[in-house]
Structure formats: C-alpha cells, structure tokens
Short mmCIF file of C-alpha atoms in Angstrom, two decimals:
data_model
loop_
_atom_site.label_atom_id
_atom_site.label_comp_id
_atom_site.label_asym_id
_atom_site.label_seq_id
_atom_site.Cartn_x
_atom_site.Cartn_y
_atom_site.Cartn_z
CA UNK A 106 7.15 10.10 33.46
CA UNK A 107 6.45 9.54 29.69
CA UNK A 108 5.94 5.93 28.56
CA UNK A 109 8.50 6.06 25.73
CA UNK A 110 7.65 3.02 23.33
CA UNK A 111 10.23 0.45 22.76
CA UNK A 112 10.92 1.31 19.13
CA UNK A 113 11.76 4.52 19.88
CA UNK A 114 14.57 3.94 22.44
CA UNK A 115 16.48 2.16 19.67
CA UNK A 116 19.18 3.99 18.34
CA UNK A 117 18.74 5.74 14.86
CA UNK A 118 19.70 4.01 11.97
CA UNK A 119 22.69 5.83 10.02
CA UNK A 120 23.22 5.69 6.67
CA UNK A 121 26.78 4.66 7.51
CA UNK A 122 25.75 1.73 9.31
CA UNK A 123 23.93 -0.09 6.32
CA UNK A 124 25.68 -2.20 3.73
CA UNK A 125 24.39 -4.11 0.93
CA UNK A 126 23.44 -7.41 1.93
CA UNK A 127 21.60 -6.23 5.52
CA UNK A 128 18.81 -8.13 6.12
CA UNK A 129 15.78 -6.54 7.34
CA UNK A 130 13.03 -8.86 9.58
CA UNK A 131 11.33 -10.96 9.97
CA UNK A 132 8.14 -8.78 10.70
CA UNK A 133 5.38 -11.72 11.58
CA UNK A 134 1.86 -11.19 11.03
CA UNK A 135 -1.20 -13.74 11.56
CA UNK A 136 -3.79 -12.39 9.83
CA UNK A 137 -7.24 -12.90 11.41
CA UNK A 138 -10.87 -12.21 10.45
CA UNK A 139 -10.85 -9.85 12.46
CA UNK A 140 -8.03 -7.82 11.37
CA UNK A 141 -9.36 -8.23 7.68
CA UNK A 142 -12.70 -6.50 8.78
CA UNK A 143 -11.14 -3.64 10.69
CA UNK A 144 -9.02 -3.34 7.40
CA UNK A 145 -11.85 -2.91 5.76
CA UNK A 146 -13.52 -0.25 7.66
CA UNK A 147 -10.49 1.39 7.99
CA UNK A 148 -9.49 1.34 4.31
CA UNK A 149 -13.06 1.55 2.58
CA UNK A 150 -11.83 -1.61 0.86
CA UNK A 151 -15.38 -3.61 1.10
CA UNK A 152 -14.63 -6.23 -1.90
CA UNK A 153 -16.47 -9.31 0.08
CA UNK A 154 -13.59 -11.85 -0.97
CA UNK A 155 -11.66 -10.17 2.53
CA UNK A 156 -14.36 -11.33 4.85
CA UNK A 157 -17.08 -13.38 3.50
CA UNK A 158 -16.03 -16.84 2.81
CA UNK A 159 -18.82 -17.64 0.35
CA UNK A 160 -18.63 -14.55 -2.03
CA UNK A 161 -14.96 -15.71 -1.64
CA UNK A 162 -15.60 -19.36 -2.91
CA UNK A 163 -17.50 -18.06 -5.96
CA UNK A 164 -14.97 -16.09 -6.92
CA UNK A 165 -12.53 -19.18 -6.87
CA UNK A 166 -10.53 -18.96 -3.68
CA UNK A 167 -10.44 -21.62 -0.97
CA UNK A 168 -10.86 -19.20 1.85
CA UNK A 169 -10.88 -15.78 2.54
CA UNK A 170 -7.94 -13.86 1.28
CA UNK A 171 -5.81 -11.07 2.58
CA UNK A 172 -6.43 -7.55 0.78
CA UNK A 173 -3.34 -6.72 -0.99
CA UNK A 174 -2.88 -3.33 -0.03
CA UNK A 175 -2.81 -4.92 4.05
CA UNK A 176 0.28 -6.63 2.92
CA UNK A 177 1.73 -3.62 1.71
CA UNK A 178 1.26 -2.12 4.90
CA UNK A 179 3.14 -4.74 6.34
CA UNK A 180 5.77 -4.21 4.08
CA UNK A 181 5.79 -0.59 4.81
CA UNK A 182 5.62 -1.12 8.24
CA UNK A 183 8.74 -3.48 8.08
CA UNK A 184 10.66 -0.87 6.39
CA UNK A 185 9.95 2.27 8.52
CA UNK A 186 10.62 0.63 11.77
CA UNK A 187 14.04 -0.33 10.35
CA UNK A 188 14.61 3.17 8.64
CA UNK A 189 13.45 5.14 12.29
CA UNK A 190 12.22 8.59 12.89
CA UNK A 191 14.26 10.36 11.01
CA UNK A 192 14.36 7.84 8.08
CA UNK A 193 12.13 8.49 4.86
CA UNK A 194 10.49 6.15 3.10
CA UNK A 195 11.06 7.52 -0.86
CA UNK A 196 9.51 4.53 -2.71
CA UNK A 197 7.72 1.50 -2.10
CA UNK A 198 6.17 -1.23 -4.78
CA UNK A 199 5.04 -4.33 -4.33
CA UNK A 200 3.36 -7.15 -6.49
CA UNK A 201 0.54 -9.30 -5.33
CA UNK A 202 1.44 -12.48 -7.12
CA UNK A 203 -0.28 -15.08 -5.24
CA UNK A 204 -2.93 -14.71 -2.79
CA UNK A 205 -2.79 -15.14 1.07
CA UNK A 206 -5.56 -16.78 2.94
CA UNK A 207 -7.00 -15.62 6.21
CA UNK A 208 -5.23 -17.10 9.72
CA UNK A 209 -1.94 -17.61 7.86
CA UNK A 210 1.18 -16.37 9.21
CA UNK A 211 2.88 -14.09 7.15
CA UNK A 212 6.63 -12.78 7.47
CA UNK A 213 8.19 -9.94 5.94
CA UNK A 214 11.21 -9.66 5.05
CA UNK A 215 14.19 -7.23 3.07
CA UNK A 216 17.55 -7.05 2.13
CA UNK A 217 19.55 -4.12 0.80
CA UNK A 218 20.37 -4.19 -2.80
CA UNK A 219 22.33 -0.73 -3.25
CA UNK A 220 23.02 2.26 -1.16
CA UNK A 221 24.66 5.57 -2.19
CA UNK A 222 24.62 9.16 -1.26
CA UNK A 223 22.39 11.45 -2.56
CA UNK A 224 23.31 15.02 -1.78
CA UNK A 225 23.32 15.23 1.76
CA UNK A 226 21.39 12.22 2.62
CA UNK A 227 21.79 8.41 2.15
CA UNK A 228 19.52 6.42 -0.23
CA UNK A 229 19.08 2.87 0.26
CA UNK A 230 17.72 0.44 -2.19
CA UNK A 231 16.14 -2.89 -0.62
CA UNK A 232 14.29 -5.91 -2.06
CA UNK A 233 11.34 -6.60 0.15
CA UNK A 234 8.93 -9.35 0.45
CA UNK A 235 6.01 -11.45 2.17
CA UNK A 236 6.24 -14.81 2.36
CA UNK A 237 2.98 -17.23 3.52
CA UNK A 238 3.35 -20.21 6.01
CA UNK A 239 4.78 -22.45 3.48
CA UNK A 240 7.75 -20.47 3.20
CA UNK A 241 6.61 -19.07 -0.32
CA UNK A 242 7.00 -15.67 -1.89
CA UNK A 243 3.43 -14.06 -2.27
CA UNK A 244 4.44 -10.68 -2.67
CA UNK A 245 7.83 -9.53 -4.03
CA UNK A 246 8.67 -5.67 -3.78
CA UNK A 247 11.21 -3.06 -3.47
CA UNK A 248 11.67 -0.26 -1.68
CA UNK A 249 13.99 2.94 -1.36
CA UNK A 250 14.81 4.94 1.87
CA UNK A 251 16.64 7.64 2.63
CA UNK A 252 19.00 7.79 6.02
CA UNK A 253 20.80 10.73 7.80
CA UNK A 254 24.45 10.65 7.10
CA UNK A 255 26.16 11.27 10.22
CA UNK A 256 29.33 12.91 8.38
CA UNK A 257 26.74 15.68 7.85
CA UNK A 258 25.44 16.10 11.22
CA UNK A 259 28.09 18.55 12.88
CA UNK A 260 29.14 16.88 15.91
CA UNK A 261 27.35 13.82 14.59
CA UNK B 716 -7.09 -18.32 -29.07
CA UNK B 717 -10.02 -16.86 -26.83
CA UNK B 718 -11.59 -13.74 -28.59
CA UNK B 719 -10.16 -10.45 -26.93
CA UNK B 720 -12.10 -8.47 -24.70
CA UNK B 721 -11.03 -5.08 -25.00
CA UNK B 722 -13.30 -2.83 -26.69
CA UNK B 723 -13.02 0.45 -28.29
CA UNK B 724 -15.17 1.67 -25.68
CA UNK B 725 -12.89 0.61 -23.06
CA UNK B 726 -9.93 1.61 -24.39
CA UNK B 727 -11.43 5.41 -24.70
CA UNK B 728 -10.73 5.39 -21.19
CA UNK B 729 -6.92 5.16 -21.33
CA UNK B 730 -5.57 8.87 -20.68
CA UNK B 731 -8.86 9.82 -18.67
CA UNK B 732 -8.42 11.59 -15.31
CA UNK B 733 -11.04 10.94 -12.71
CA UNK B 734 -13.12 13.53 -10.76
CA UNK B 735 -10.94 14.85 -8.01
CA UNK B 736 -11.79 14.21 -4.13
CA UNK B 737 -10.57 16.30 -1.26
CA UNK B 738 -10.33 14.42 2.21
CA UNK B 739 -9.56 16.01 5.29
CA UNK B 740 -6.75 13.60 6.87
CA UNK B 741 -8.53 13.43 10.26
CA UNK B 742 -6.60 12.40 13.60
CA UNK B 743 -9.35 9.49 14.69
CA UNK B 744 -9.10 7.86 10.76
CA UNK B 745 -5.40 7.64 10.73
CA UNK B 746 -5.46 6.10 14.28
CA UNK B 747 -7.98 3.77 13.13
CA UNK B 748 -6.18 2.87 10.03
CA UNK B 749 -2.69 2.50 12.29
CA UNK B 750 -4.44 -0.09 14.41
CA UNK B 751 -6.35 -2.39 11.41
CA UNK B 752 -2.93 -2.28 9.93
CA UNK B 753 -1.43 -3.64 13.22
CA UNK B 754 1.32 -0.69 13.21
CA UNK B 755 1.49 1.33 16.61
CA UNK B 756 4.49 3.26 15.43
CA UNK B 757 3.53 6.65 17.87
CA UNK B 758 4.25 9.26 14.84
CA UNK B 759 0.66 7.62 14.07
CA UNK B 760 -1.08 7.70 17.29
CA UNK B 761 0.88 9.55 20.21
CA UNK B 762 0.56 13.48 19.99
CA UNK B 763 3.35 13.89 22.25
CA UNK B 764 5.90 11.91 20.86
CA UNK B 765 4.83 12.77 17.50
CA UNK B 766 5.19 16.38 18.18
CA UNK B 767 8.71 15.97 19.65
CA UNK B 768 9.70 14.05 16.42
CA UNK B 769 11.30 15.14 13.25
CA UNK B 770 7.87 15.58 11.93
CA UNK B 771 6.83 17.92 14.43
CA UNK B 772 3.18 16.31 14.69
CA UNK B 773 1.11 13.08 14.21
CA UNK B 774 1.67 11.67 10.63
CA UNK B 775 -0.44 8.84 8.74
CA UNK B 776 1.05 5.53 7.78
CA UNK B 777 2.29 5.64 4.37
CA UNK B 778 -0.48 3.05 2.99
CA UNK B 779 -3.08 5.22 4.64
CA UNK B 780 -3.11 7.06 1.27
CA UNK B 781 -5.05 3.66 0.26
CA UNK B 782 -7.95 4.95 2.11
CA UNK B 783 -8.51 7.93 0.43
CA UNK B 784 -10.32 6.74 -2.15
CA UNK B 785 -10.35 8.26 -5.78
CA UNK B 786 -13.37 9.85 -7.34
CA UNK B 787 -14.99 8.28 -10.34
CA UNK B 788 -14.37 8.84 -14.15
CA UNK B 789 -17.26 11.03 -16.00
CA UNK B 790 -18.85 7.49 -16.97
CA UNK B 791 -18.84 4.03 -15.60
CA UNK B 792 -16.11 1.94 -17.11
CA UNK B 793 -17.66 -1.05 -19.17
CA UNK B 794 -16.57 -3.81 -16.92
CA UNK B 795 -17.28 -7.02 -18.44
CA UNK B 796 -16.02 -9.21 -15.38
CA UNK B 797 -17.43 -9.95 -12.31
CA UNK B 798 -14.51 -10.72 -9.77
CA UNK B 799 -11.39 -8.64 -9.13
CA UNK B 800 -7.92 -8.96 -7.45
CA UNK B 801 -5.08 -6.11 -6.52
CA UNK B 802 -2.38 -6.47 -8.81
CA UNK B 803 -0.08 -4.40 -6.97
CA UNK B 804 1.08 -0.49 -6.32
CA UNK B 805 3.69 1.34 -6.38
CA UNK B 806 4.01 4.50 -4.88
CA UNK B 807 6.50 7.29 -4.33
CA UNK B 808 6.17 9.29 -1.73
CA UNK B 809 7.56 12.99 -1.54
CA UNK B 810 6.55 14.97 1.33
CA UNK B 811 4.66 13.33 4.76
CA UNK B 812 0.89 13.35 4.81
CA UNK B 813 -0.03 14.74 8.06
CA UNK B 814 -3.07 14.91 10.16
CA UNK B 815 -4.85 17.72 9.73
CA UNK B 816 -3.92 18.29 5.77
CA UNK B 817 -6.25 18.39 3.39
CA UNK B 818 -5.41 15.97 0.46
CA UNK B 819 -7.16 16.08 -2.77
CA UNK B 820 -7.36 12.73 -5.10
CA UNK B 821 -7.24 12.36 -8.56
CA UNK B 822 -6.60 9.40 -10.54
CA UNK B 823 -5.80 8.63 -14.37
CA UNK B 824 -6.34 5.52 -16.46
CA UNK B 825 -2.89 4.97 -18.09
CA UNK B 826 -3.26 1.49 -18.88
CA UNK B 827 -5.39 -1.42 -19.92
CA UNK B 828 -4.29 -4.93 -21.06
CA UNK B 829 -5.61 -8.48 -21.16
CA UNK B 830 -3.43 -11.77 -20.20
CA UNK B 831 -4.46 -15.26 -20.29
CA UNK B 832 -4.07 -17.23 -16.81
CA UNK B 833 -5.39 -20.05 -14.88
CA UNK B 834 -8.18 -17.71 -14.12
CA UNK B 835 -8.95 -17.42 -17.78
CA UNK B 836 -8.93 -14.30 -19.78
CA UNK B 837 -7.53 -11.53 -17.06
CA UNK B 838 -8.16 -8.21 -17.66
CA UNK B 839 -5.57 -5.59 -16.47
CA UNK B 840 -5.94 -1.99 -15.33
CA UNK B 841 -3.72 0.56 -14.59
CA UNK B 842 -4.06 3.73 -13.12
CA UNK B 843 -2.07 6.56 -11.34
CA UNK B 844 -3.55 7.84 -8.48
CA UNK B 845 -2.10 11.48 -7.43
CA UNK B 846 -1.94 12.78 -4.06
CA UNK B 847 -1.94 16.72 -3.61
CA UNK B 848 -2.14 18.65 -0.37
CA UNK B 849 -3.44 22.06 0.71
CA UNK B 850 -0.11 23.57 0.01
CA UNK B 851 -0.49 22.21 -3.89
CA UNK B 852 2.22 19.87 -3.03
CA UNK B 853 2.48 16.31 -4.56
CA UNK B 854 2.48 14.63 -1.65
CA UNK B 855 2.72 10.83 -3.48
CA UNK B 856 1.77 9.10 -6.22
CA UNK B 857 0.19 5.40 -6.55
CA UNK B 858 0.29 3.32 -9.68
CA UNK B 859 -1.89 0.66 -9.09
CA UNK B 860 -3.18 -2.27 -11.02
CA UNK B 861 -6.30 -4.03 -10.57
CA UNK B 862 -6.97 -7.65 -12.41
CA UNK B 863 -10.61 -8.29 -12.97
CA UNK B 864 -11.89 -12.24 -14.49
CA UNK B 865 -14.63 -14.76 -14.35
CA UNK B 866 -18.50 -14.04 -14.63
CA UNK B 867 -20.74 -14.53 -12.25
CA UNK B 868 -22.68 -12.57 -9.75
CA UNK B 869 -21.48 -8.93 -9.87
CA UNK B 870 -20.18 -7.42 -6.65
CA UNK B 871 -21.45 -3.52 -6.50
CA UNK B 872 -17.78 -2.64 -5.07
CA UNK B 873 -16.36 -3.52 -8.12
CA UNK B 874 -17.32 -0.09 -9.77
CA UNK B 875 -15.37 1.72 -6.99
CA UNK B 876 -12.13 0.43 -8.45
#
C-alpha cells in the first residue's frame, strides 16, 4: 500500500471556497542551530552570523540570527500548503524588518485580502507574516496564488 | 549629518549584469533543501506522488532558487562595510522549477541607496535575479535587498552577496 502523506488527503482548495478575511496558519517553526546549519549547507549561505555566536556578537546581534531566506521558505510553505497541489504560487514578497534569534518559535500566518478571476483561474492575494515568540511581526509580506475554479472544471 | 558613503565608483554598478551561471537542479539537492527548511511536501521528495500530481514529476520548493547563487560582476563591488543583513526578497514565479531542469541565473544591479538607522549608516543594494530554464522560459525573478553596515573584521562571504 502506498502511504499517502497527510496533507494530500486534504481536499483541494477551490477558488469558490476562499473569501476575503480568511486566515492561513498558524505554521509554527522552532528554529534550532541544527536547522540553521542545515539551511546554510543546503542554500550555500555561509554568512557566519547564522551559526557562529562570536561572529553574530561582533556584528551586533545578541544571539545567532535566523536567515531571512529561511523565514521566506516558511512563509512559502504556509502559502503552498494552503493552496494545495493544484494551486500555484505566483508572487511572494517578504521584508526582514527585524532579526529573529535561534531557538525562538516563529509563527507564520496569513490573511486573504482580495479575490478575483483571471481567465479560467482564480487569483487570491493575501498578506502574510512571521511573528517571533513575543508576538512581534519581524517579517511582513504579501503573496498571490492561482487556484482552480470549480465552475471551470467539467463535472467539477 | 554623516558624510555620504555612496561614491561614483559604486554608482557605476547600477544597471550592470553579472556573469551567468548555469545549474542542474539535482534531486538530492532539492531533497536536502526541503529537509533543511522542514517542508516535507511530497512534491519535493517523493517521486511517485510527484509523478501522479498535476506537475507530473518532482519540483523544487519556491525558495530553492535562493540556493542557485548568482555569478559575480565583472569587477568586485567596492564594499565599504563589514557586516551584512538580508533586507528582503520579492519573487515572481512563472513556471515551476523541476528536478532535472537546467537553470541559468543572472543578476542585475538595479539600485543603491543609504539610510541612517540604529546600526549607523546602512548601504542598501537592490539586485534583480532572473532564473531561465533550459527551454528559454523565465521560470522566476527575485528582487533582493542586501544591507551592509559597520566596520570590523570582514567576512569573505560578503563578496558573494
């Protein structure tokens, strides 16, 4: 028997099921030094403030800091997980306004801000953000996804 | 007011394109990236699920593009500072990046400005990175802002940003 991953069991999200104000998340990530080292290796970003606490202190940080691009990956996971397999991420933008520290639990959330049709597809705009363990938004952003439209699928 | 730090020598970089670099999108590299970000979506790691999906095969997570590091400019940027921070990224996606793709990466230096903040004078560099696949399609673009500040012992990693 083929093991079906749990998020594939969830029914596909259709454009018709989305409305303005709908929320995404929370997606929580506790970022360990181990994860930062894995991310440095996988991304090729070896700037030492992400794994060397002395270098982080020299650059003015109280602890090793989380790669901004890792936070963008978390936000992308939030959005693509929500949009499902036939949803498509069209745009993603994030601003790293504040640094986040290792061992903090980061929470990614989103909220639908606009919905509209674009040809045979639905287009959904949303605001997305990352909050640190103190509930402060360090990373605000925006995303746009295309979703399938039930009315466009024969027999859908 | 502190002295401006942007020089004519820096401004010549505006509009400059980097040397292109071409990468093979390898299955192992995509899986390693997916594990590193903690996103175990089977579209990134499970051949069978991916083959039966609307993509027809394994794809890379959206920000995997970040690991396809652009090439250097014809000459090194005269960086006045020692430390860097990532200011943010703005991606537009046109086509999925698939395992087996060959992606050619080029970046353009689009903007340079300075600001005063709690870290003192900060230099902002905005670059636009273009990812073109083996079919000649632009798969995605990324507009990225790099902030540099402070004087101290410089890390060589700064020269790749």
